């Protein structure tokens, strides 16, 4: 068994040698003599338990100790100098923050038990955040009704070979869906070639797609296989297909119809077997109406249509997604960060996520590195606490809902007789009518 690390905060520096003399097996003691050194050590070591030695009343500032031990997700045990508890000046309240306390001289058996118990508690409480959460299918996280619908559609799409058009807002997971189709279809062993039509200069798209022969134009020093040919036997994924220039749409349509390409500078016709998956964040049907996209190409690409829902339409997936992102990135986080506060989760569920899952990933990654808390806060995620506050009902809302419940029950009991209901509730008829009106109760 590897040794379990214990941080010992002791200004005098006598405890560590005493502990080592006790020969407690499997425990590794790391000694520091200042609060600053303790903070640094906690940032870099994997200690699960900390001991703080209080040997005189003035040894540590109460507030500073409290700040230190609330910062990290480790359990703390206080070691008190002999007779210290009996002195009135010792701030005994601080012991509430500790897992346990011991008085000098140390009882070996009891300390061993106490350390083991504290260590076990830390492991138990942090276990969840270390296990990657798998909830979803096709390499995607999510079990909301919208995602279940997408999985059902994918089940059908992977069994056939027709072109697919994937719609959905930016960052919602269109490329992930394209990968899923590739991996789970008969073409899974073939290549997956992705090309973003919006990111390539329009003058280059043709040769990127179809390739060219040596000497086809100035600078063509050697033959280049185009993306269509490179995807042979697999999938060609065309992201932002709406950005394909109109003249190229005609050439691409010809390829889709004939399954044959001609490299630039060549007359040879090469037969290519690829499945085309295209994605767009713009409404292609509207682009057709506006004359920006060829209708015939639209129909060729849109044989099978999938829509990836925006994150705000599958809010129930957000906590799971955030946990999965946390688990994926746990190797590059600030050491004390152990998970999300409930306030952070509420703020995430409430945020509208214009950048969808990609925005969620960015915010969580940033918070995992920059947070100075054990549990990531809404502010760490750059989300306003006001966002979080709107999720919880206000006192006024709670009061209204209780009043509505009580009045409706009483009205039912008295068959909507307002006089009897008012009498039972101990209010006047006028007050009851006002409340019925304010609470929008239907008689
Ligand atoms: N359901 C999901 N589960 C897990 N990760 C997801 C999910 N959806 C999206 N992601 C992740 O979110 C990020 C953005 O996804 P992706 O690139 O597929 O989005 P996109 O719709 O293609 O975005 P864009 O329109 O900007 O190209 C990726 O890192 C992807 O792995
Ligand atoms: Mg994309």
Coordinates of C-alpha atoms and ligand atoms in Angstrom, one line a residue:
X1 CA 0.0 0.0 0.0
X2 CA 1.4 3.4 -0.9
X3 CA 1.9 5.8 2.1
X4 CA -0.8 8.2 2.9
X5 CA 0.3 11.8 3.2
X6 CA -0.3 14.0 6.3
X7 CA 0.6 17.7 6.4
X8 CA 1.8 18.7 9.9
X9 CA 1.6 22.4 10.7
X10 CA 3.8 23.0 13.7
X11 CA 5.6 26.2 14.4
X12 CA 8.0 24.6 16.9
X13 CA 8.8 21.6 14.7
X14 CA 8.8 19.0 17.5
X15 CA 5.7 17.0 16.6
X16 CA 7.0 15.4 13.4
X17 CA 10.0 13.7 15.0
X18 CA 7.6 12.5 17.8
X19 CA 5.2 11.1 15.2
X20 CA 8.0 9.3 13.3
X21 CA 9.2 7.8 16.6
X22 CA 5.7 6.3 17.0
X23 CA 6.3 4.3 13.8
X24 CA 2.8 4.6 12.4
X25 CA 2.9 2.4 9.3
X26 CA 1.7 3.7 5.9
X27 CA 1.7 7.4 7.0
X28 CA 4.1 9.9 5.5
X29 CA 4.4 13.2 7.5
X30 CA 5.3 16.4 5.7
X31 CA 6.2 19.2 8.1
X32 CA 5.6 22.9 7.6
X33 CA 6.1 25.7 10.1
X34 CA 4.0 28.6 8.7
X35 CA 0.5 29.1 7.3
X36 CA 2.0 30.3 4.1
X37 CA 4.1 27.2 3.7
X38 CA 1.0 25.1 4.5
X39 CA -0.9 26.8 1.7
X40 CA 1.9 26.2 -0.7
X41 CA 2.3 22.6 0.3
X42 CA -1.4 22.0 -0.1
X43 CA -1.3 23.4 -3.6
X44 CA 1.4 20.8 -4.6
X45 CA 1.1 17.8 -2.3
X46 CA -1.6 15.1 -2.3
X47 CA -2.1 15.3 1.5
X48 CA -5.6 14.0 2.6
X49 CA -5.2 14.8 6.3
X50 CA -3.7 17.8 8.1
X51 CA -2.5 18.2 11.7
X52 CA -2.3 21.6 13.3
X53 CA -0.4 21.9 16.5
X54 CA -1.6 24.5 19.0
X55 CA 1.1 24.6 21.6
X56 CA 0.4 28.1 23.1
X57 CA -2.5 30.4 23.0
X58 CA -0.9 32.8 20.6
X59 CA 0.5 30.3 18.2
X60 CA -1.9 30.9 15.3
X61 CA -4.4 33.5 14.4
X62 CA -7.9 32.0 14.7
X63 CA -9.2 33.5 11.5
X64 CA -6.1 32.5 9.5
X65 CA -6.4 28.9 10.7
X66 CA -10.0 28.9 9.8
X67 CA -9.3 30.3 6.3
X68 CA -6.7 27.7 5.7
X69 CA -8.7 24.7 6.8
X70 CA -11.8 25.7 4.9
X71 CA -9.8 26.2 1.7
X72 CA -8.9 22.6 0.9
X73 CA -10.8 19.4 0.8
X74 CA -8.8 17.6 3.5
X75 CA -9.7 16.6 7.0
X76 CA -7.9 18.4 9.9
X77 CA -7.0 17.2 13.3
X78 CA -5.9 19.6 16.1
X79 CA -3.1 18.6 18.4
X80 CA -3.3 20.6 21.6
X81 CA -0.4 21.3 24.0
X82 CA -0.9 19.7 27.5
X83 CA -3.5 21.5 29.6
X84 CA -4.3 24.0 26.8
X85 CA -8.0 23.3 26.7
X86 CA -8.3 24.3 30.3
X87 CA -6.9 27.8 29.6
X88 CA -9.7 30.3 29.1
X89 CA -7.8 32.1 26.4
X90 CA -7.8 29.2 24.0
X91 CA -10.5 29.8 21.3
X92 CA -12.2 26.4 21.8
X93 CA -14.8 27.2 19.2
X94 CA -12.3 26.7 16.5
X95 CA -12.3 22.9 17.3
X96 CA -15.7 22.7 15.6
X97 CA -13.9 23.0 12.3
X98 CA -11.7 20.0 13.0
X99 CA -12.4 16.4 12.3
X100 CA -10.9 15.5 15.8
X101 CA -8.5 16.7 18.4
X102 CA -5.9 15.2 20.6
X103 CA -4.1 16.4 23.7
X104 CA -0.4 16.0 24.3
X105 CA 1.0 13.5 25.1
X106 CA -0.2 11.6 22.1
X107 CA -1.9 8.3 22.5
X108 CA -0.5 6.3 19.6
X109 CA -3.5 4.0 19.1
X110 CA -6.1 6.8 19.2
X111 CA -4.1 8.9 16.7
X112 CA -3.8 6.0 14.3
X113 CA -7.5 5.4 14.5
X114 CA -8.2 9.2 14.1
X115 CA -5.9 9.5 11.0
X116 CA -7.4 6.4 9.4
X117 CA -10.9 7.7 10.0
X118 CA -10.1 11.2 8.6
X119 CA -8.4 9.6 5.5
X120 CA -11.4 7.3 4.9
X121 CA -13.8 10.2 5.1
X122 CA -11.8 12.3 2.5
X123 CA -11.6 9.3 0.1
X124 CA -15.3 8.6 0.5
X125 CA -16.4 12.2 -0.1
X126 CA -14.2 12.8 -3.1
X127 CA -14.7 9.5 -4.8
X128 CA -17.6 10.7 -6.9
X129 CA -15.7 13.5 -8.7
X130 CA -12.9 11.2 -9.7
X131 CA -15.1 8.7 -11.6
X132 CA -15.9 9.8 -15.1
X133 CA -19.7 9.9 -15.6
X134 CA -20.9 8.0 -18.5
X135 CA -24.5 8.8 -19.2
X136 CA -25.4 8.8 -22.8
X137 CA -24.6 7.0 -26.0
X138 CA -22.4 7.4 -29.0
X139 CA -19.6 9.1 -27.0
X140 CA -22.1 11.8 -26.0
X141 CA -23.2 12.8 -22.5
X142 CA -26.9 13.4 -22.0
X143 CA -30.1 11.5 -21.2
X144 CA -32.6 14.3 -21.6
X145 CA -35.7 13.6 -23.8
X146 CA -34.0 15.7 -26.7
X147 CA -30.8 13.6 -26.5
X148 CA -32.7 10.3 -26.3
X149 CA -34.5 11.4 -29.5
X150 CA -31.2 12.1 -31.1
X151 CA -29.8 8.7 -30.1
X152 CA -32.9 7.0 -31.6
X153 CA -32.4 8.9 -34.9
X154 CA -28.7 7.9 -34.9
X155 CA -29.6 4.3 -34.5
X156 CA -31.3 4.4 -37.9
X157 CA -28.8 6.7 -39.6
X158 CA -25.8 4.5 -38.8
X159 CA -27.3 1.5 -40.6
X160 CA -27.6 3.2 -44.0
X161 CA -25.2 5.0 -46.3
X162 CA -27.1 8.1 -47.5
X163 CA -25.8 11.6 -47.0
X164 CA -26.6 13.3 -43.7
X165 CA -27.2 17.0 -43.0
X166 CA -26.7 18.0 -39.4
X167 CA -28.1 21.3 -38.2
X168 CA -27.7 22.9 -34.8
X169 CA -26.2 26.0 -33.2
X170 CA -22.5 26.6 -32.9
X171 CA -20.8 24.4 -30.2
X172 CA -23.8 22.1 -29.8
X173 CA -22.0 19.0 -30.9
X174 CA -22.5 18.6 -34.7
X175 CA -19.0 17.3 -35.3
X176 CA -19.4 14.9 -32.4
X177 CA -22.5 13.5 -34.1
X178 CA -20.7 13.2 -37.4
X179 CA -17.9 11.2 -35.6
X180 CA -20.5 9.0 -34.0
X181 CA -22.1 8.2 -37.4
X182 CA -18.7 7.4 -38.8
X183 CA -17.6 5.2 -35.9
X184 CA -20.8 3.3 -35.6
X185 CA -21.4 2.7 -39.3
X186 CA -19.9 0.2 -41.6
X187 CA -17.4 2.8 -42.6
X188 CA -16.0 3.0 -39.1
X189 CA -12.7 1.5 -40.2
X190 CA -12.3 3.9 -43.1
X191 CA -11.0 7.5 -42.8
X192 CA -12.9 10.4 -41.4
X193 CA -11.8 13.6 -43.2
X194 CA -13.2 16.9 -41.9
X195 CA -13.1 20.1 -43.8
X196 CA -14.5 23.4 -42.6
X197 CA -15.8 25.3 -45.7
X198 CA -16.0 28.5 -43.7
X199 CA -12.3 28.4 -42.7
X200 CA -10.7 28.0 -46.1
X201 CA -10.2 30.8 -48.6
X202 CA -12.8 30.3 -51.4
X203 CA -10.1 30.3 -54.0
X204 CA -8.5 27.2 -52.3
X205 CA -11.7 25.2 -51.6
X206 CA -11.8 23.6 -55.1
X207 CA -8.3 22.2 -55.0
X208 CA -8.7 21.2 -51.3
X209 CA -11.8 19.2 -52.3
X210 CA -10.7 17.7 -55.6
X211 CA -6.9 17.8 -55.4
X212 CA -4.5 18.7 -58.1
X213 CA -1.8 17.4 -60.4
X214 CA 1.8 18.6 -60.3
X215 CA 2.2 21.7 -62.4
X216 CA -1.6 22.4 -62.5
X217 CA -1.0 26.0 -61.4
X218 CA 1.9 28.1 -60.1
X219 CA 3.1 26.6 -56.8
X220 CA 1.7 23.1 -57.5
X221 CA 5.1 21.4 -57.1
X222 CA 3.7 18.0 -56.5
X223 CA 0.4 16.1 -56.8
X224 CA -2.0 16.6 -54.0
X225 CA -4.8 14.2 -53.2
X226 CA -8.0 16.2 -52.4
X227 CA -10.2 15.6 -49.3
X228 CA -12.9 13.8 -51.3
X229 CA -10.4 11.2 -52.5
X230 CA -8.7 11.0 -49.1
X231 CA -12.0 10.1 -47.5
X232 CA -12.4 7.1 -49.9
X233 CA -13.9 4.2 -48.0
X234 CA -14.9 6.4 -45.2
X235 CA -16.6 9.7 -44.4
X236 CA -16.1 13.2 -45.7
X237 CA -17.4 15.7 -43.1
X238 CA -18.1 19.2 -44.5
X239 CA -18.6 21.6 -41.7
X240 CA -20.3 25.0 -42.4
X241 CA -21.5 23.8 -45.8
X242 CA -23.5 27.0 -46.1
X243 CA -20.2 28.8 -46.7
X244 CA -19.4 26.7 -49.9
X245 CA -19.2 29.3 -52.7
X246 CA -22.0 29.0 -55.3
X247 CA -19.7 28.0 -58.2
X248 CA -18.3 25.2 -56.1
X249 CA -21.7 24.0 -55.1
X250 CA -22.2 23.1 -58.7
X251 CA -19.0 21.0 -58.9
X252 CA -19.8 19.3 -55.6
X253 CA -23.3 18.5 -56.7
X254 CA -21.8 16.8 -59.8
X255 CA -19.6 14.7 -57.6
X256 CA -22.5 13.7 -55.4
X257 CA -24.5 12.6 -58.5
X258 CA -21.7 10.8 -60.3
X259 CA -19.4 9.7 -57.5
X260 CA -16.4 10.7 -59.7
X261 CA -13.9 13.4 -59.4
X262 CA -11.3 15.0 -61.7
X263 CA -8.2 16.5 -60.1
X264 CA -7.3 20.1 -61.1
X265 CA -4.9 19.8 -64.1
X266 CA -6.0 16.3 -65.0
X267 CA -8.5 14.8 -67.3
X268 CA -8.6 11.5 -65.5
X269 CA -11.9 10.6 -63.9
X270 CA -11.4 8.9 -60.5
X271 CA -14.2 6.9 -59.0
X272 CA -14.5 7.6 -55.2
X273 CA -16.7 5.9 -52.6
X274 CA -17.4 8.2 -49.7
X275 CA -20.3 9.0 -47.4
X276 CA -20.9 12.8 -47.2
X277 CA -22.0 14.3 -43.9
X278 CA -22.5 18.0 -43.9
X279 CA -23.2 20.4 -41.0
X280 CA -24.5 23.9 -40.8
X281 CA -25.4 26.3 -38.1
X282 CA -27.4 28.5 -40.5
X283 CA -30.9 27.6 -41.8
X284 CA -30.0 26.2 -45.2
X285 CA -33.6 26.1 -46.3
X286 CA -33.8 29.8 -45.8
X287 CA -30.4 30.2 -47.6
X288 CA -32.0 28.4 -50.6
X289 CA -35.0 30.8 -50.5
X290 CA -32.5 33.7 -50.5
X291 CA -30.6 32.3 -53.5
X292 CA -27.4 31.7 -51.5
X293 CA -27.6 27.9 -51.6
X294 CA -28.5 25.7 -54.5
X295 CA -31.8 23.9 -54.0
X296 CA -30.7 20.8 -55.9
X297 CA -27.6 20.4 -53.7
X298 CA -29.7 21.1 -50.6
X299 CA -31.9 18.1 -51.4
X300 CA -29.0 15.9 -52.3
X301 CA -27.3 16.6 -48.9
X302 CA -30.5 16.6 -46.8
X303 CA -31.5 13.0 -47.5
X304 CA -31.2 12.4 -43.8
X305 CA -31.6 15.3 -41.4
X306 CA -30.4 15.5 -37.8
X307 CA -30.8 18.4 -35.5
X308 CA -28.6 18.7 -32.5
X309 CA -30.6 20.6 -29.8
X310 CA -29.1 23.6 -28.1
X311 CA -28.0 23.2 -24.5
X312 CA -30.7 25.4 -23.2
X313 CA -33.3 22.9 -24.5
X314 CA -31.7 20.0 -22.5
X315 CA -30.9 21.7 -19.2
X316 CA -31.3 18.5 -17.3
X317 CA -28.1 17.3 -19.0
X318 CA -26.1 20.2 -17.7
X319 CA -25.0 18.9 -14.3
X320 CA -23.9 15.5 -15.8
X321 CA -22.1 17.3 -18.7
X322 CA -20.3 19.6 -16.2
X323 CA -19.3 16.5 -14.1
X324 CA -18.0 14.7 -17.2
X325 CA -16.0 17.8 -18.3
X326 CA -14.6 18.0 -14.7
X327 CA -13.6 14.3 -14.8
X328 CA -12.0 14.7 -18.3
X329 CA -9.9 17.6 -17.1
X330 CA -9.1 16.6 -13.5
X331 CA -5.4 16.2 -14.4
X332 CA -5.1 19.9 -15.1
X333 CA -6.9 21.5 -12.2
X334 CA -5.9 23.5 -9.1
X335 CA -5.3 20.8 -6.5
X336 CA -7.9 21.9 -3.9
X337 CA -10.8 22.0 -6.4
X338 CA -13.0 19.0 -5.8
X339 CA -16.3 19.7 -7.6
X340 CA -19.1 22.2 -8.0
X341 CA -21.0 24.1 -5.4
X342 CA -24.8 23.8 -5.6
X343 CA -25.0 27.5 -6.3
X344 CA -22.7 26.9 -9.3
X345 CA -24.8 24.1 -10.6
X346 CA -28.0 26.3 -10.3
X347 CA -26.2 29.1 -12.2
X348 CA -25.2 26.7 -14.9
X349 CA -28.7 25.3 -15.3
X350 CA -30.0 28.8 -15.5
X351 CA -27.5 30.2 -18.0
X352 CA -28.8 30.4 -21.6
X353 CA -25.5 29.0 -23.1
X354 CA -25.3 30.8 -26.4
X355 CA -22.0 29.0 -27.1
X356 CA -23.6 25.6 -26.1
X357 CA -21.4 22.7 -24.9
X358 CA -18.2 24.4 -26.1
X359 CA -18.9 27.4 -23.9
X360 CA -19.6 25.0 -21.0
X361 CA -16.3 23.3 -21.5
X362 CA -14.4 26.6 -21.6
X363 CA -16.0 27.9 -18.5
X364 CA -15.5 24.7 -16.5
X365 CA -11.9 24.3 -17.6
X366 CA -11.1 27.9 -16.7
X367 CA -12.8 27.6 -13.3
X368 CA -10.9 24.3 -12.5
X369 CA -7.6 26.1 -13.0
X370 CA -8.4 29.5 -11.5
X371 CA -10.7 28.7 -8.6
X372 CA -9.4 29.3 -5.2
X373 CA -12.2 27.3 -3.5
X374 CA -12.8 23.7 -2.8
X375 CA -16.1 23.8 -4.7
X376 CA -16.3 25.9 -7.9
X377 CA -18.6 28.9 -7.4
X378 CA -20.8 30.6 -9.9
X379 CA -18.4 33.5 -10.0
X380 CA -15.5 31.1 -10.8
X381 CA -17.5 30.1 -13.9
X382 CA -18.0 33.8 -14.8
X383 CA -21.8 33.4 -14.2
X384 CA -23.6 35.9 -12.1
X385 CA -25.0 34.8 -8.8
X386 CA -28.1 36.6 -9.8
X387 CA -28.5 33.9 -12.4
X388 CA -28.3 31.4 -9.5
X389 CA -30.7 33.4 -7.4
X390 CA -33.4 33.4 -10.0
X391 CA -33.5 29.6 -9.8
X392 CA -34.5 29.6 -6.1
X393 CA -37.9 30.9 -5.3
X394 CA -38.1 34.2 -3.4
X395 CA -39.7 34.4 0.0
X396 CA -42.6 36.2 -1.7
X397 CA -43.1 33.4 -4.3
X398 CA -43.0 30.8 -1.5
X399 CA -45.5 32.7 0.5
X400 CA -47.8 33.0 -2.5
X401 CA -47.6 29.4 -3.3
X402 CA -48.4 28.3 0.3
X403 CA -51.3 30.8 0.4
X404 CA -52.7 29.5 -2.8
X405 CA -52.5 25.9 -1.6
X406 CA -54.2 26.7 1.7
X407 CA -57.0 28.8 0.1
X408 CA -57.7 26.3 -2.7
X409 CA -57.9 23.4 -0.2
X410 CA -60.2 25.3 2.0
X411 CA -62.4 26.5 -0.9
X412 CA -62.7 22.9 -2.1
X413 CA -63.7 21.7 1.4
X414 CA -66.4 24.4 1.5
X415 CA -67.6 23.8 -2.0
X416 CA -66.4 27.3 -3.1
X417 CA -68.5 29.0 -0.4
X418 CA -66.4 32.2 0.2
X419 CA -68.1 33.2 3.5
X420 CA -67.4 29.8 5.1
X421 CA -63.9 29.6 3.7
X422 CA -63.2 33.1 5.1
X423 CA -64.5 32.1 8.5
X424 CA -62.4 29.0 8.6
X425 CA -59.3 30.9 7.6
X426 CA -60.0 33.7 10.1
X427 CA -60.0 36.5 7.5
X428 CA -62.8 38.8 6.2
X429 CA -64.7 38.0 3.0
X430 CA -63.2 41.2 1.4
X431 CA -59.6 40.0 2.3
X432 CA -60.3 36.6 0.9
X433 CA -61.7 38.0 -2.4
X434 CA -58.6 40.2 -2.7
X435 CA -56.4 37.2 -2.2
X436 CA -58.3 35.1 -4.7
X437 CA -57.8 37.9 -7.2
X438 CA -54.1 38.4 -6.4
X439 CA -53.3 34.7 -6.5
X440 CA -55.4 34.2 -9.6
X441 CA -57.4 31.4 -8.1
X442 CA -60.2 30.3 -10.3
X443 CA -63.5 29.7 -8.4
Ligands
LIG1 N1 -23.4 15.7 -25.8 C1 -22.1 16.0 -25.6 N2 -21.4 15.3 -24.7 C2 -20.1 15.5 -24.5 N3 -19.4 16.4 -25.2 C3 -20.1 17.2 -26.1 C4 -21.4 17.0 -26.4 N4 -21.8 17.8 -27.3 C5 -20.7 18.5 -27.6 N5 -19.6 18.1 -26.9 C6 -18.3 18.7 -27.0 O1 -18.5 20.1 -27.2 C7 -17.5 20.6 -28.1 C8 -18.1 21.2 -29.3 O2 -18.8 20.2 -30.0 P1 -18.7 20.2 -31.6 O3 -17.4 20.7 -32.1 O4 -19.1 18.9 -32.1 O5 -19.8 21.3 -31.9 P2 -20.2 21.9 -33.3 O6 -21.7 21.9 -33.3 O7 -19.5 21.2 -34.4 O8 -19.7 23.4 -33.2 P3 -19.4 24.5 -34.3 O9 -20.7 24.8 -34.9 O10 -18.8 25.6 -33.6 O11 -18.5 23.8 -35.3 C9 -16.6 19.4 -28.4 O12 -15.5 19.4 -27.6 C10 -17.5 18.2 -28.1 O13 -16.7 17.1 -27.8
LIG2 MG1 -18.1 22.0 -35.8

